[in-house]
Each structure stands twice: as C-alpha cells, then as structure tokens.
Coordinates of C-alpha atoms in Angstrom, one line a residue:
Chain A
M1 CA 17.3 8.9 11.7
A2 CA 14.1 7.4 10.6
A3 CA 12.4 4.4 12.5
P4 CA 12.6 5.6 16.0
G5 CA 11.9 3.5 18.8
A6 CA 13.8 0.5 19.9
P7 CA 14.4 -2.3 17.4
L8 CA 13.2 -4.7 20.1
R9 CA 9.9 -3.1 20.2
T10 CA 9.6 -3.2 16.3
L11 CA 10.6 -6.8 16.5
R12 CA 8.0 -7.8 18.9
A13 CA 5.3 -5.8 17.1
L14 CA 6.3 -7.4 13.9
L15 CA 6.2 -11.0 15.2
R16 CA 2.8 -10.2 16.7
E17 CA 1.4 -9.1 13.4
L18 CA 2.7 -12.2 11.8
R19 CA 1.1 -14.3 14.3
H20 CA -2.3 -12.6 13.4
A21 CA -1.6 -13.1 9.8
A22 CA -0.6 -16.6 9.8
G23 CA -2.8 -18.5 12.2
R24 CA -1.9 -21.6 13.9
S25 CA 1.5 -22.6 12.5
Y26 CA 3.0 -19.1 12.6
R27 CA 6.3 -20.2 14.0
D28 CA 7.1 -22.3 11.1
S29 CA 6.1 -19.8 8.5
P30 CA 9.0 -18.5 6.4
A31 CA 8.3 -14.8 7.4
Y32 CA 8.5 -15.4 10.9
R33 CA 12.0 -17.5 10.7
H34 CA 13.4 -14.9 8.3
V35 CA 12.7 -12.0 10.5
L36 CA 14.1 -13.7 13.5
E37 CA 17.2 -14.8 11.5
A38 CA 17.7 -11.2 10.3
F39 CA 17.5 -9.8 13.6
R40 CA 19.9 -12.4 15.1
A41 CA 22.4 -11.8 12.4
H42 CA 22.7 -8.1 13.2
R43 CA 22.5 -8.4 16.9
V44 CA 26.2 -8.4 17.1
T45 CA 26.6 -4.7 16.0
S46 CA 24.0 -3.5 18.3
E47 CA 26.3 -1.0 20.1
K48 CA 28.1 0.5 17.2
L49 CA 26.5 2.7 14.5
C50 CA 25.9 0.1 12.0
R51 CA 24.4 1.1 8.5
A52 CA 23.1 -2.4 7.7
Q53 CA 21.3 -2.6 11.1
Q54 CA 19.5 0.7 10.6
E55 CA 18.5 -0.4 7.1
L56 CA 17.3 -3.7 8.6
H57 CA 15.2 -1.7 11.4
F58 CA 13.8 0.6 8.8
Q59 CA 12.6 -2.3 6.7
A60 CA 11.3 -4.2 9.7
A61 CA 9.3 -1.0 10.6
T62 CA 8.1 -0.5 7.1
Y63 CA 6.9 -4.1 7.0
L64 CA 5.2 -3.7 10.5
C65 CA 3.4 -0.6 9.2
L66 CA 2.3 -2.7 6.0
L67 CA 1.0 -5.6 7.9
R68 CA -0.8 -3.4 10.5
S69 CA -2.3 -1.2 8.0
V70 CA -3.7 -3.9 5.9
R71 CA -5.3 -5.7 8.9
E72 CA -6.8 -2.3 10.0
H73 CA -7.8 -1.4 6.5
E74 CA -9.6 -4.8 6.2
A75 CA -11.2 -4.4 9.5
L76 CA -12.5 -1.2 8.5
H77 CA -13.8 -2.4 5.2
R78 CA -15.6 -5.3 6.9
E79 CA -17.3 -3.0 9.3
Y80 CA -18.3 -0.2 7.1
H81 CA -18.1 -1.1 3.5
G82 CA -18.7 -4.9 3.5
R83 CA -22.3 -5.2 3.8
G84 CA -23.5 -5.2 0.2
E85 CA -26.8 -3.5 -0.7
R86 CA -30.1 -3.6 1.0
S87 CA -32.7 -5.7 -0.8
P88 CA -36.0 -3.8 -1.9
Q89 CA -37.9 -4.9 1.1
E90 CA -35.4 -3.5 3.4
V91 CA -35.3 -0.3 1.6
A92 CA -39.1 -0.1 1.8
G93 CA -38.9 -1.0 5.3
L94 CA -36.6 2.0 5.9
V95 CA -39.5 4.5 5.5
G96 CA -42.2 2.2 6.9
F97 CA -43.6 0.8 3.6
R98 CA -44.1 -2.9 2.7
L99 CA -43.9 -4.1 -0.8
P100 CA -47.0 -5.3 -2.3
Q101 CA -47.7 -9.0 -2.9
Q102 CA -49.2 -9.7 -6.1
P103 CA -50.1 -13.1 -7.3
G104 CA -47.9 -14.3 -10.0
G105 CA -45.2 -12.1 -9.2
K106 CA -44.3 -8.8 -10.8
G107 CA -44.1 -8.4 -14.5
Chain B
L1 CA -48.1 2.6 -4.0
W2 CA -44.5 1.7 -3.6
R3 CA -43.6 -0.7 -6.5
A4 CA -40.6 -2.9 -6.3
H5 CA -38.7 -2.0 -9.5
S6 CA -35.5 -3.8 -10.5
P7 CA -32.6 -2.2 -8.8
P8 CA -31.0 0.7 -10.5
A9 CA -27.8 0.3 -12.2
R10 CA -25.0 1.2 -9.8
F11 CA -21.3 2.3 -10.3
P12 CA -19.1 -0.8 -10.2
R13 CA -18.1 -1.1 -6.6
P14 CA -14.5 -0.8 -5.3
P15 CA -13.4 -4.1 -3.5
P16 CA -16.4 -6.3 -3.5
A17 CA -17.3 -7.6 -0.1
D18 CA -17.7 -11.2 1.1
A19 CA -19.3 -13.3 -1.4
R20 CA -23.1 -12.9 -0.8
G21 CA -25.7 -14.4 -3.0
G22 CA -27.6 -11.0 -2.6
P23 CA -31.2 -10.9 -1.3
V24 CA -33.9 -11.7 -3.8
G25 CA -36.4 -9.0 -4.4
S26 CA -40.0 -9.6 -4.5
C27 CA -40.0 -9.5 -8.3
G28 CA -37.8 -12.7 -8.2
R29 CA -34.7 -10.9 -9.4
R30 CA -31.6 -10.6 -7.4
A31 CA -30.6 -7.2 -6.1
Y32 CA -27.2 -6.2 -7.3
A33 CA -24.7 -8.5 -5.7
P34 CA -21.1 -7.9 -6.0
P35 CA -19.3 -10.7 -8.0
A36 CA -18.4 -13.6 -5.9
E37 CA -14.9 -13.5 -4.6
R38 CA -12.2 -16.3 -5.3
K39 CA -12.3 -18.8 -2.3
R40 CA -9.0 -19.8 -1.0
F41 CA -8.1 -22.9 -3.1
Y42 CA -4.9 -23.9 -1.7
Q43 CA -3.5 -25.1 1.7
N44 CA 0.2 -24.5 1.8
V45 CA 2.2 -21.6 0.4
S46 CA 5.8 -22.2 0.0
I47 CA 8.8 -20.7 -1.9
S48 CA 11.2 -22.3 -4.2
Q49 CA 14.1 -21.1 -6.2
G50 CA 14.1 -21.5 -9.9
E51 CA 16.1 -20.2 -12.7
G52 CA 15.0 -16.6 -13.0
G53 CA 14.6 -16.2 -9.2
F54 CA 12.3 -17.3 -6.3
E55 CA 8.8 -18.7 -7.2
I56 CA 5.7 -19.0 -5.2
N57 CA 3.9 -22.4 -4.8
L58 CA 0.3 -22.5 -4.0
D59 CA 0.1 -26.4 -2.9
H60 CA 1.7 -27.8 -5.9
R61 CA 0.8 -25.0 -8.4
K62 CA 3.2 -22.4 -9.4
L63 CA 1.7 -18.7 -8.9
K64 CA 1.4 -16.8 -12.4
T65 CA 1.0 -13.2 -12.9
P66 CA -2.3 -11.9 -14.7
Q67 CA -0.6 -12.2 -18.1
A68 CA 0.2 -15.9 -17.5
K69 CA 3.9 -15.4 -17.0
L70 CA 5.6 -17.4 -14.3
F71 CA 5.8 -15.3 -11.1
T72 CA 9.5 -14.8 -10.2
V73 CA 11.1 -12.2 -8.1
P74 CA 14.7 -11.6 -7.6
S75 CA 14.8 -11.3 -3.8
E76 CA 14.1 -14.1 -1.2
A77 CA 12.8 -11.6 1.3
L78 CA 10.3 -10.3 -1.1
A79 CA 9.2 -13.7 -2.0
I80 CA 8.7 -14.6 1.5
A81 CA 6.6 -11.4 2.0
V82 CA 4.4 -12.2 -1.0
A83 CA 4.0 -15.8 0.3
T84 CA 2.9 -14.4 3.5
E85 CA 0.3 -12.3 1.9
W86 CA -1.0 -15.4 0.2
D87 CA -0.9 -17.4 3.4
S88 CA -2.7 -14.6 5.2
Q89 CA -5.9 -14.9 3.1
K90 CA -8.6 -16.6 5.1
D91 CA -11.7 -17.8 3.4
T92 CA -11.6 -15.7 0.5
I93 CA -8.7 -14.1 -1.6
K94 CA -8.9 -10.3 -1.1
F95 CA -6.6 -9.1 -4.0
Y96 CA -7.0 -5.4 -2.8
T97 CA -5.0 -6.2 0.3
M98 CA -2.2 -8.0 -1.5
H99 CA -0.1 -4.8 -2.4
L100 CA 3.2 -6.6 -2.8
T101 CA 1.6 -9.2 -5.0
T102 CA 0.2 -6.5 -7.2
L103 CA 3.5 -4.7 -7.4
C104 CA 5.3 -7.8 -8.5
N105 CA 2.8 -8.4 -11.1
T106 CA 3.3 -4.9 -12.4
A107 CA 6.8 -5.1 -12.6
L108 CA 6.6 -8.6 -14.3
D109 CA 3.8 -7.8 -16.8
N110 CA 4.6 -4.1 -17.3
P111 CA 1.0 -3.6 -18.6
T112 CA 1.6 0.0 -19.5
Q113 CA 4.5 -1.1 -21.3
R114 CA 6.8 1.8 -20.3
N115 CA 10.4 1.6 -20.4
K116 CA 12.9 3.0 -17.9
T117 CA 13.2 6.4 -19.4
Q118 CA 9.3 6.8 -19.6
L119 CA 9.0 5.7 -15.9
I120 CA 11.7 8.1 -14.8
R121 CA 10.0 11.0 -16.8
A122 CA 6.6 10.1 -15.2
A123 CA 8.2 10.2 -11.8
V124 CA 10.1 13.4 -12.2
K125 CA 7.2 15.1 -13.7
F126 CA 5.4 14.8 -10.2
L127 CA 7.8 17.3 -9.1
E128 CA 6.2 20.1 -11.0
T129 CA 3.0 19.4 -9.0
D130 CA 4.6 18.3 -5.8
T131 CA 2.5 18.4 -2.7
V132 CA 5.0 20.0 -0.4
C133 CA 5.7 22.7 -2.8
Y134 CA 2.1 23.9 -3.1
R135 CA 1.3 26.2 -0.3
V136 CA -1.9 27.9 0.7
E137 CA -2.1 31.6 2.1
E138 CA -5.2 31.0 4.2
P139 CA -6.3 29.8 6.7
P140 CA -3.2 31.1 8.5
A141 CA -3.0 28.2 10.7
L142 CA -2.8 25.9 7.8
A143 CA -0.1 28.1 6.1
E144 CA 1.9 28.1 9.3
L145 CA 1.5 24.3 9.6
Q146 CA 2.7 23.8 6.1
K147 CA 5.6 26.0 6.6
N148 CA 6.6 24.2 9.9
E149 CA 6.2 20.6 8.5
W150 CA 7.0 20.8 4.8
D151 CA 9.9 23.4 4.8
P152 CA 12.2 21.1 6.6
V153 CA 11.6 18.2 4.1
V154 CA 12.2 20.5 1.1
A155 CA 15.3 21.8 2.8
W156 CA 16.5 18.3 3.4
A157 CA 16.0 17.3 -0.4
E158 CA 17.8 20.5 -1.5
K159 CA 20.7 19.7 0.6
R160 CA 20.7 16.0 -0.1
Y161 CA 20.5 16.4 -3.8
N162 CA 22.2 19.7 -4.0
V163 CA 19.2 21.4 -6.0
T164 CA 16.9 24.2 -5.8
I165 CA 13.3 23.4 -5.5
G166 CA 11.5 26.0 -3.5
S167 CA 7.8 26.4 -2.8
S168 CA 5.0 28.6 -4.1
T169 CA 1.4 29.9 -3.4
S170 CA 0.5 30.5 -6.9
I171 CA -1.8 28.2 -8.8
L172 CA 1.0 27.5 -11.4
G173 CA 3.2 26.0 -8.8
P174 CA 6.8 26.3 -8.1
N175 CA 9.2 27.0 -11.0
I176 CA 11.6 24.0 -11.0
P177 CA 14.9 24.7 -12.7
A178 CA 15.8 22.2 -15.5
S179 CA 19.1 21.4 -13.6
T180 CA 17.1 20.1 -10.6
K181 CA 15.0 17.9 -12.9
E182 CA 18.3 16.6 -14.5
T183 CA 19.7 15.7 -11.1
F184 CA 16.6 13.6 -10.2
V185 CA 16.5 12.0 -13.7
S186 CA 20.1 10.7 -13.2
H187 CA 19.5 9.8 -9.6
L188 CA 16.5 7.7 -10.5
A189 CA 18.4 6.1 -13.4
S190 CA 20.6 4.3 -10.7
Y191 CA 17.7 2.2 -9.8
N192 CA 16.8 -0.9 -11.6
M193 CA 13.4 -1.4 -13.4
W194 CA 11.7 -3.1 -10.6
A195 CA 12.8 -0.6 -8.0
L196 CA 11.6 2.2 -10.5
Q197 CA 8.2 0.7 -10.6
G198 CA 8.0 0.7 -7.0
I199 CA 9.2 4.4 -6.8
E200 CA 6.8 5.6 -9.3
F201 CA 4.0 3.8 -7.4
V202 CA 5.0 5.5 -4.1
I203 CA 5.1 8.9 -5.8
T204 CA 1.6 8.4 -7.2
Q205 CA 0.3 7.5 -3.6
L206 CA 1.9 10.3 -1.8
K207 CA 1.4 12.8 -4.7
S208 CA 5.0 14.0 -3.9
L209 CA 8.3 13.2 -5.4
I210 CA 10.1 14.8 -2.5
L211 CA 8.3 12.8 0.2
S212 CA 8.9 9.6 -1.7
M213 CA 12.5 10.4 -2.0
S214 CA 12.9 11.1 1.7
L215 CA 11.1 8.1 2.5
I216 CA 13.3 6.0 0.2
D217 CA 16.4 7.4 1.5
R218 CA 15.1 6.4 5.1
H219 CA 14.9 10.1 6.2
I220 CA 11.3 9.7 7.5
T221 CA 9.1 6.7 8.2
V222 CA 6.2 5.7 6.3
E223 CA 3.7 7.0 9.0
K224 CA 5.3 10.4 8.9
A225 CA 5.5 10.4 5.0
V226 CA 1.7 9.7 4.9
L227 CA 1.1 12.3 7.5
L228 CA 2.8 15.0 5.6
S229 CA 1.3 14.1 2.3
R230 CA -2.2 14.3 4.0
L231 CA -1.3 17.4 6.0
E232 CA -4.3 19.4 4.9
E233 CA -6.8 16.6 5.6
E234 CA -5.2 16.2 9.1
Y235 CA -5.5 19.8 9.7
Q236 CA -9.3 19.7 8.7
I237 CA -9.9 16.5 10.8
R238 CA -8.4 18.2 13.8
R239 CA -10.5 21.2 13.2
W240 CA -13.8 19.4 12.2
G241 CA -13.6 15.9 13.5
N242 CA -12.6 12.5 12.2
V243 CA -15.1 10.3 10.3
E244 CA -13.7 6.8 10.8
W245 CA -15.2 5.1 7.7
A246 CA -13.7 7.7 5.4
H247 CA -10.7 9.3 7.0
D248 CA -9.4 6.1 8.7
Y249 CA -10.1 4.0 5.8
D250 CA -8.3 6.2 3.5
L251 CA -5.3 6.5 6.0
C252 CA -4.9 2.7 6.3
E253 CA -5.0 2.3 2.7
L254 CA -2.6 4.8 2.0
R255 CA -0.2 3.8 4.7
A256 CA -0.5 0.0 3.3
R257 CA 0.1 1.0 -0.2
T258 CA 3.0 3.4 0.7
A259 CA 4.6 0.8 2.9
A260 CA 4.3 -1.9 0.3
G261 CA 5.9 0.4 -2.2
T262 CA 8.8 1.5 -0.1
L263 CA 9.5 -2.2 1.0
F264 CA 9.3 -3.2 -2.6
V265 CA 11.9 -0.6 -3.5
H266 CA 14.2 -1.6 -1.0
L267 CA 13.9 -5.2 -1.4
C268 CA 14.5 -4.9 -5.1
S269 CA 17.6 -2.8 -4.7
E270 CA 19.3 -4.5 -1.9
S271 CA 23.0 -4.8 -2.3
S272 CA 23.5 -7.5 0.1
T273 CA 21.6 -10.2 -1.8
V274 CA 23.0 -11.9 -4.8
K275 CA 21.9 -10.1 -7.8
H276 CA 20.4 -12.6 -10.3
K277 CA 21.6 -12.2 -13.9
L278 CA 18.1 -12.2 -15.2
L279 CA 17.0 -9.1 -13.2
Q280 CA 16.2 -6.3 -15.8
D281 CA 18.3 -3.5 -15.2

C-alpha cells in the first residue's frame, strides 16, 4: 500500500511543516486544526483495515511532500538562483579590470 | 580598454528573485533587474463559505482569479490548503511556490478553453509517449534498472485496468491498442472537470500516464512516482554525481508540482464531502 511509515510520523512531520509555514500563530491556523481534527476522527478505526483512514494517510503524506518540497525548492532558489545579475563593475572586477571613470558620464 | 556598455538583452528570467533595485552601472543606467515582486499586502487569510463554494479572504478582500472571477473552490480542505499557501508568504508573494492556487485558477478560468473531451484526449495521448514504456538498450545497467523499476508499474496498470500496454525499445514507442485507449478514456470520464485539470497537470509533469494513474490510485507515493519518472536522471546522478543547484532544484520542483496536482485531484473528487451543485461535472 502507498504511504508507508506510521501515520503518527506523517502527522508529526506534517504539523512541523505547517509550523514552519505559518509562523507564530500556527496553532490557530485553519490547516493545523483541520489536520488534527481529521486524524482524530479516524483514530477509532486504527486497528481495522479502514479505507478512509488509508486515504487520509495518503493525503496527509502527499500534503507533507508538497509543503516540504516547496520549502526546499525555495531554499535552493534563494541560495543559487536568487542573486540577480552582477553589475558591470563586478563583472569587470572578475577579470581584474576596473571601469574607466569619464567626466560627464558615458554617452 | 574595458568599456562599460549597457547590459545585453537577456532571456526573461524564470521566477524573479527578491525585489532588488539592481545595481547601477557606471553609465548611470540600471543593470537588468528582475521585475519587483508583489509585497505581501494582507495580514490575515481566512476562509468563508459562499454560494458557489469556499472563498478565500485576504484581510477583507476576496481573492479573485487572474481573469477577475471570484475564487471559489468546492472543497473546504482545498480552501484551507490554498489559504495556507497565501498565509505562508513572507515579505513578497512568490507565485511560483503556490501550486494549489495556480491549479485552482486554471480550473476556474480554463484559459486554454478546453472541454472535458479535449482534456481527456490530451491526457490519453500521453500514453503513446509514456516514459515507462520507452526503454533503452544500452547502457545495460540502465536497461536493467528500467526493467526492474518500470515493469512492475506497467504490470500493475495492465492488471488494474485490464488492458495491454507493453513497452518498446524502438524510437516509435509502444503500439497501444485502441481498446486500451478506450478504457482509459472511459475511466477518466468518471472524474469531474476540476479533477481532470489536476490529472492532466500531473501527467504533464511526470511525462507518464501510467505513473500518474498509479499515483492517483494511491498505488505509489509522490516521491516514488517522481523517482520513477526521473529514473534515467537518477541513474546518471549516481554514476556522475549530483549537482545541487540543478538536480535537487528540479527534483524539489517536480515533487512540489506533482504533490500539488495529486492532492488537488483527490480533494476535488472526494466522496465524503458534500458535492456543491455548482461544481462543473
């Protein structure tokens, strides 16, 4: 079956991701409450093979993957692709040149 | 001598970075700076229920789609997830990280103006060029890897849908019988329009109908589906090394989009929630 790993681990990781995403008031955020409610509602059938519970666990794992990947993608973007371009001075400086200073600016 | 000329024209950048003014060149003109991003202009994000479904409120303003329609979604869980996306934006709004919002906008606006039949046809057409059906002959290690990883998925799909798919090493690809296509067409027809947008999105990302269906049927996880889709890349990475700023970047983006698409499909076709009458079927 898909989404291996204990549902509890998925839940904890998911709540952690939501905490990263939300900030200070994460416990009041609708997502946090919704996830907790959904998991509580399905807790009763934890011993039997419950299809709804498996569906919920899969959804939770998918949402966890989404939040985690978005966070990692943004971090990678910031680190590698977020710097914009170098100015002409910096480019010249890369090879050891300096830009000429001309009075009155460049035409 | 080294002259400072105006910055050469660049290709339009993919996701623009933080809004920087851009350094000023010695000629007084700005170096190319990506367009300033929209700052976060709202404090609170909340959800409310309207006539057509659930709406998102940014402070007191209601969220609208790019075509200025009111943003309504049929499922509360989906609305909550979209609200979370908006709420998790820090100083600037990075639209390229808001995959669920984008999917909802696509479903609401339907900018390509495709109807259900066209969407299904586009989705099933992917079967002819399905990634897991295209096999290499060499290097033998890769051929072996493809056989071990992809054969089970193809077998699962053939069994689950009672069709013949097969795989091929020729450049023309596998020969998919018409009955197989018919089966998939009629299976996809059972999904509503919103879910179909999601399915077609996932197929386009994974480049495979079979992987998408096995993901949507919860046979494999998102991580596994992405791994199978990128099998050759993973093989080359293991052989030649990983380049974080390219490989991991692409991997995270693909995972994010696929996860968003899958979640979107499931939330739009839930049977446990009340189906709103205005949901287009």
